[in-house]
Amino acid sequence: MTDIQVKSMEQNGLHLHLGATDKFKTISMMLMIHAPLEEETVTARALIPHILQGGTKHYPNRKKLKQKLEDMYGATLTSDVQKKGENQVITFRLDVAAEQFLSDNSTSLFEEALSLLHELLYQPVLEKGAFLSQIVDQEKRALKQRIASIYDDKMRYANVRITEEMFKHESYRLAPYGREKDLASLTPQSLYEAYETMMERDRFDLYIIGSFAEDDIKEKVREVFIASRQLSGEMIPTTASEHVKDVNVVHDAQKVKQGKLHLGYRTHSTFRDDDYEAARVGNALFGGFPSSKLFMNVREKESLAYYAASQIESHKGVLMVLSGIEFDKYERAVEIIQEQEQAMKNGDFTDEEVEQAKGMLLNQAFEAMDAPRGIVELSYHEIIANHKRSIQERIENIKKVTKEDVVRAVNKWELDTIYFLKGQGDEA
C-alpha cells in the first residue's frame, strides 16, 4: 500500500515530484502554487485560478477549453485554493488517461496535456495587457456567491468566526478564498499584476502521479516548461503558536434553529515536531472518530449535541472541537467537553483504545494512498513544513505511538477560544 515513492528534483526553477506506479489507469498532474497568506493578496490570488480557466491563447473561452479536454479522451481540469498553515496554496489538477490503456496511442496524450497546463498558466487570454473584464466580472460574482454560501452553512460559518477570533493578530485568521470587501477594488489590471507577481515569485511544485517512465516524463517536462524561473528561497514554516494567557469567549446571535459551539485549542505540536503523530492519535481518541470521547460522552451518553467531533491542523498546531447543540445546553456542553479534555490529559483511556485509534489513522493513510490526490496531499506536507518526513516514516511513527506519548502530547493542548453561535434573544 505504501510502495509508491515520490522522487523530487528541480528543473528550471520548477520543483518536480514524480510518483511512478501502475496502480492507476490515469496520469494525474497537480501543480501547487504556494505563497504566504497576506491581507493584500489573498482575494486576488483566490480569483486567479478561476480567471485562468476562463480561456487561453488557443482556447479563448471556457467552451473551447472544455471541448479541448473532451477531445483528449475526456481529460479533466480542476482548480482550488486551500490554506495550509499560514500559506495560501493554489492547485491546478489535470487528469488524463495513461496512453498504454488507449487503443490509439499514436500521439502523446501526456505531452498534449502538459502543454495545455503550461498554456493555461503562461498564455491566458488578455485584452490591452490585462485580463478580460467579462471573465473578471463573472469570477468576482461567483466568488461573492461562494463567500455568501458560507454564511448559510452555519457549521462552516462558526469555524470561520472562531478562526477570526482566535487568530486576530495572525495571518492564519484569513480564509483562503479571500474577503468579499476586497472584490470592488479588484480590476482586470490589478488582478493581472497579482498574476504576474505570482508567476515570478511563488513556489511551483508539479506532482505527476501515474503509469509512466520517469526519464521520459522528466524530458517532456523539461521541453514544455522551458522558462527558467527563479528558485524560491527556503520555505519559512508557519509561526508557532504563543501560549494562551486568557480563554477568549465569543457569542454571536443569528436566526438559527441550532446552536453551534466550537472550542479552539492550540496544540503546540506541528508536522515538524517529534510528537506530531502522538498528537494526531490524541485527537483521534478525543473527537476524531465515532468511538471518540466527544462522540460517546457529549452526544451519546448525555444527549447534549446533535454532533460532536474534533479535527486537528498539521502546520499551525490547531485543534477545533465542533458541536451542534440546543441553546439551553451551552453551559453543560462546555463543561463536559472540558471534562473529556481533562480525561485525555489524565490518561483516562486504555492501551487497546490507543491501538484502535492508530489503526483508524493508518487506514486513513492507506485509503489516501489509493488516489493520486491523496498521495500528493500526504507528500506536500513536507514542502509546507520544510521538513523531511516521508509518508512511510509517518506511518511507522504512528505504529510506534504509545499511551505515554499521547498523554505527553495532549498535555500541551491549551484552550484558547470558546465560540457560540446562538439564536437571537437567547440568553446563554
Short mmCIF file of N, CA, C and O in Angstrom, two decimals, residues 237-243 266-281 312-318 381-382 384-390 393-394 397-398 401 405 408-410 412-413:
data_model
loop_
_atom_site.label_atom_id
_atom_site.label_comp_id
_atom_site.label_asym_id
_atom_site.label_seq_id
_atom_site.Cartn_x
_atom_site.Cartn_y
_atom_site.Cartn_z
N PRO A 237 8.59 27.98 7.65
CA PRO A 237 7.48 27.27 8.30
C PRO A 237 6.52 28.23 8.99
O PRO A 237 6.89 29.37 9.34
N THR A 238 5.29 27.78 9.18
CA THR A 238 4.27 28.58 9.87
C THR A 238 4.73 28.94 11.27
O THR A 238 5.35 28.14 11.97
N THR A 239 4.43 30.18 11.68
CA THR A 239 4.81 30.66 13.00
C THR A 239 4.17 29.81 14.10
O THR A 239 2.98 29.50 14.05
N ALA A 240 4.96 29.43 15.06
CA ALA A 240 4.45 28.63 16.18
C ALA A 240 3.47 29.45 17.01
O ALA A 240 3.58 30.67 17.11
N SER A 241 2.53 28.76 17.62
CA SER A 241 1.53 29.44 18.45
C SER A 241 2.13 29.89 19.78
O SER A 241 2.97 29.20 20.36
N GLU A 242 1.66 31.05 20.23
CA GLU A 242 2.07 31.53 21.55
C GLU A 242 1.22 30.83 22.62
O GLU A 242 0.15 30.31 22.34
N HIS A 243 1.71 30.87 23.85
CA HIS A 243 0.93 30.27 24.94
C HIS A 243 -0.27 31.15 25.27
O HIS A 243 -0.22 32.38 25.14
N ARG A 266 -4.87 25.44 21.07
CA ARG A 266 -3.53 25.48 20.48
C ARG A 266 -2.81 24.23 20.97
O ARG A 266 -2.66 24.03 22.17
N THR A 267 -2.36 23.40 20.02
CA THR A 267 -1.79 22.10 20.39
C THR A 267 -0.29 22.15 20.66
O THR A 267 0.26 21.26 21.30
N HIS A 268 0.39 23.19 20.12
CA HIS A 268 1.85 23.31 20.23
C HIS A 268 2.56 22.07 19.69
O HIS A 268 3.64 21.71 20.15
N SER A 269 1.92 21.41 18.72
CA SER A 269 2.51 20.28 18.02
C SER A 269 2.20 20.43 16.53
O SER A 269 1.02 20.50 16.16
N THR A 270 3.22 20.49 15.70
CA THR A 270 3.02 20.60 14.26
C THR A 270 3.78 19.48 13.56
O THR A 270 4.47 18.68 14.19
N PHE A 271 3.66 19.46 12.24
CA PHE A 271 4.30 18.44 11.42
C PHE A 271 5.80 18.33 11.70
O PHE A 271 6.39 17.27 11.57
N ARG A 272 6.43 19.42 12.11
CA ARG A 272 7.86 19.44 12.34
C ARG A 272 8.27 18.82 13.68
O ARG A 272 9.45 18.57 13.93
N ASP A 273 7.28 18.61 14.57
CA ASP A 273 7.60 18.18 15.94
C ASP A 273 7.61 16.66 16.07
O ASP A 273 6.88 15.94 15.40
N ASP A 274 8.42 16.19 17.02
CA ASP A 274 8.55 14.74 17.24
C ASP A 274 7.25 14.11 17.73
O ASP A 274 7.01 12.92 17.52
N ASP A 275 6.41 14.91 18.41
CA ASP A 275 5.17 14.33 18.95
C ASP A 275 3.96 14.57 18.04
O ASP A 275 2.81 14.45 18.45
N TYR A 276 4.23 14.89 16.78
CA TYR A 276 3.15 15.17 15.81
C TYR A 276 2.19 13.98 15.70
O TYR A 276 0.97 14.14 15.79
N GLU A 277 2.74 12.78 15.51
CA GLU A 277 1.87 11.61 15.36
C GLU A 277 1.12 11.30 16.65
O GLU A 277 -0.04 10.89 16.64
N ALA A 278 1.77 11.52 17.81
CA ALA A 278 1.10 11.29 19.09
C ALA A 278 -0.07 12.25 19.26
O ALA A 278 -1.13 11.87 19.79
N ALA A 279 0.09 13.51 18.82
CA ALA A 279 -1.00 14.48 18.90
C ALA A 279 -2.16 14.06 18.00
O ALA A 279 -3.33 14.23 18.36
N ARG A 280 -1.85 13.48 16.84
CA ARG A 280 -2.90 13.02 15.94
C ARG A 280 -3.66 11.83 16.54
O ARG A 280 -4.88 11.73 16.42
N VAL A 281 -2.93 10.95 17.19
CA VAL A 281 -3.60 9.83 17.87
C VAL A 281 -4.47 10.39 19.00
O VAL A 281 -5.61 9.93 19.22
N ILE A 312 -7.83 18.24 13.71
CA ILE A 312 -6.52 18.81 14.02
C ILE A 312 -5.87 19.31 12.74
O ILE A 312 -6.06 18.74 11.66
N GLU A 313 -5.15 20.42 12.84
CA GLU A 313 -4.46 21.02 11.69
C GLU A 313 -2.97 20.78 11.85
O GLU A 313 -2.43 20.87 12.94
N SER A 314 -2.30 20.45 10.75
CA SER A 314 -0.94 19.93 10.82
C SER A 314 0.16 20.98 10.94
O SER A 314 1.26 20.67 11.40
N HIS A 315 -0.08 22.22 10.50
CA HIS A 315 1.03 23.17 10.36
C HIS A 315 0.96 24.37 11.28
O HIS A 315 1.98 24.98 11.57
N LYS A 316 -0.23 24.72 11.75
CA LYS A 316 -0.36 25.81 12.71
C LYS A 316 -0.45 25.29 14.13
O LYS A 316 -0.20 26.00 15.09
N GLY A 317 -0.81 24.01 14.27
CA GLY A 317 -0.96 23.44 15.60
C GLY A 317 -2.28 23.86 16.23
O GLY A 317 -2.31 24.48 17.29
N VAL A 318 -3.38 23.54 15.53
CA VAL A 318 -4.72 23.94 15.98
C VAL A 318 -5.60 22.71 16.07
O VAL A 318 -5.56 21.85 15.20
N HIS A 381 2.84 17.88 2.56
CA HIS A 381 3.10 18.31 3.94
C HIS A 381 4.58 18.63 4.15
O HIS A 381 4.93 19.58 4.87
N GLU A 382 5.44 17.84 3.55
CA GLU A 382 6.88 18.06 3.71
C GLU A 382 7.32 19.40 3.14
O GLU A 382 8.21 20.06 3.68
N ILE A 384 5.36 22.19 2.72
CA ILE A 384 4.81 23.28 3.54
C ILE A 384 5.58 23.44 4.84
O ILE A 384 5.84 24.55 5.30
N ALA A 385 5.95 22.32 5.45
CA ALA A 385 6.65 22.37 6.74
C ALA A 385 8.16 22.56 6.60
O ALA A 385 8.84 22.81 7.59
N ASN A 386 8.66 22.43 5.35
CA ASN A 386 10.11 22.46 5.13
C ASN A 386 10.80 21.47 6.06
O ASN A 386 11.76 21.78 6.76
N HIS A 387 10.24 20.25 6.07
CA HIS A 387 10.73 19.23 6.99
C HIS A 387 10.56 17.86 6.35
O HIS A 387 9.44 17.46 6.01
N LYS A 388 11.63 17.16 6.16
CA LYS A 388 11.57 15.85 5.52
C LYS A 388 11.04 14.79 6.49
O LYS A 388 11.64 14.54 7.54
N ARG A 389 9.91 14.24 6.16
CA ARG A 389 9.37 13.10 6.89
C ARG A 389 8.46 12.37 5.92
O ARG A 389 7.32 12.78 5.71
N SER A 390 8.99 11.33 5.31
CA SER A 390 8.28 10.65 4.23
C SER A 390 6.97 10.03 4.73
O SER A 390 6.76 9.85 5.94
N GLU A 393 7.69 7.01 6.71
CA GLU A 393 8.16 7.34 8.07
C GLU A 393 6.99 7.70 8.97
O GLU A 393 6.95 7.29 10.13
N ARG A 394 6.05 8.46 8.43
CA ARG A 394 4.90 8.86 9.25
C ARG A 394 4.06 7.65 9.63
O ARG A 394 3.57 7.55 10.76
N ASN A 397 5.89 5.90 12.32
CA ASN A 397 5.82 6.66 13.58
C ASN A 397 4.47 6.50 14.27
O ASN A 397 4.38 6.46 15.51
N ILE A 398 3.39 6.41 13.48
CA ILE A 398 2.07 6.17 14.08
C ILE A 398 2.07 4.81 14.79
O ILE A 398 1.57 4.67 15.90
N VAL A 401 3.53 4.90 18.35
CA VAL A 401 2.95 5.75 19.40
C VAL A 401 2.43 4.90 20.55
O VAL A 401 1.72 3.91 20.35
N ASP A 405 3.07 8.49 25.12
CA ASP A 405 3.32 9.52 24.11
C ASP A 405 2.10 10.41 23.93
O ASP A 405 2.21 11.64 23.82
N ARG A 408 1.59 12.76 26.93
CA ARG A 408 2.56 13.85 26.87
C ARG A 408 2.15 14.90 25.82
O ARG A 408 2.22 16.11 26.08
N ALA A 409 1.68 14.45 24.66
CA ALA A 409 1.30 15.38 23.60
C ALA A 409 0.06 16.18 23.96
O ALA A 409 0.01 17.40 23.77
N VAL A 410 -0.97 15.52 24.51
CA VAL A 410 -2.22 16.23 24.79
C VAL A 410 -2.09 17.17 25.98
O VAL A 410 -2.87 18.13 26.10
N LYS A 412 0.05 19.30 26.23
CA LYS A 412 0.50 20.58 25.66
C LYS A 412 -0.68 21.41 25.16
O LYS A 412 -0.54 22.59 24.88
N TRP A 413 -1.85 20.78 24.99
CA TRP A 413 -3.01 21.49 24.44
C TRP A 413 -3.48 22.58 25.40
O TRP A 413 -3.57 22.37 26.61
#
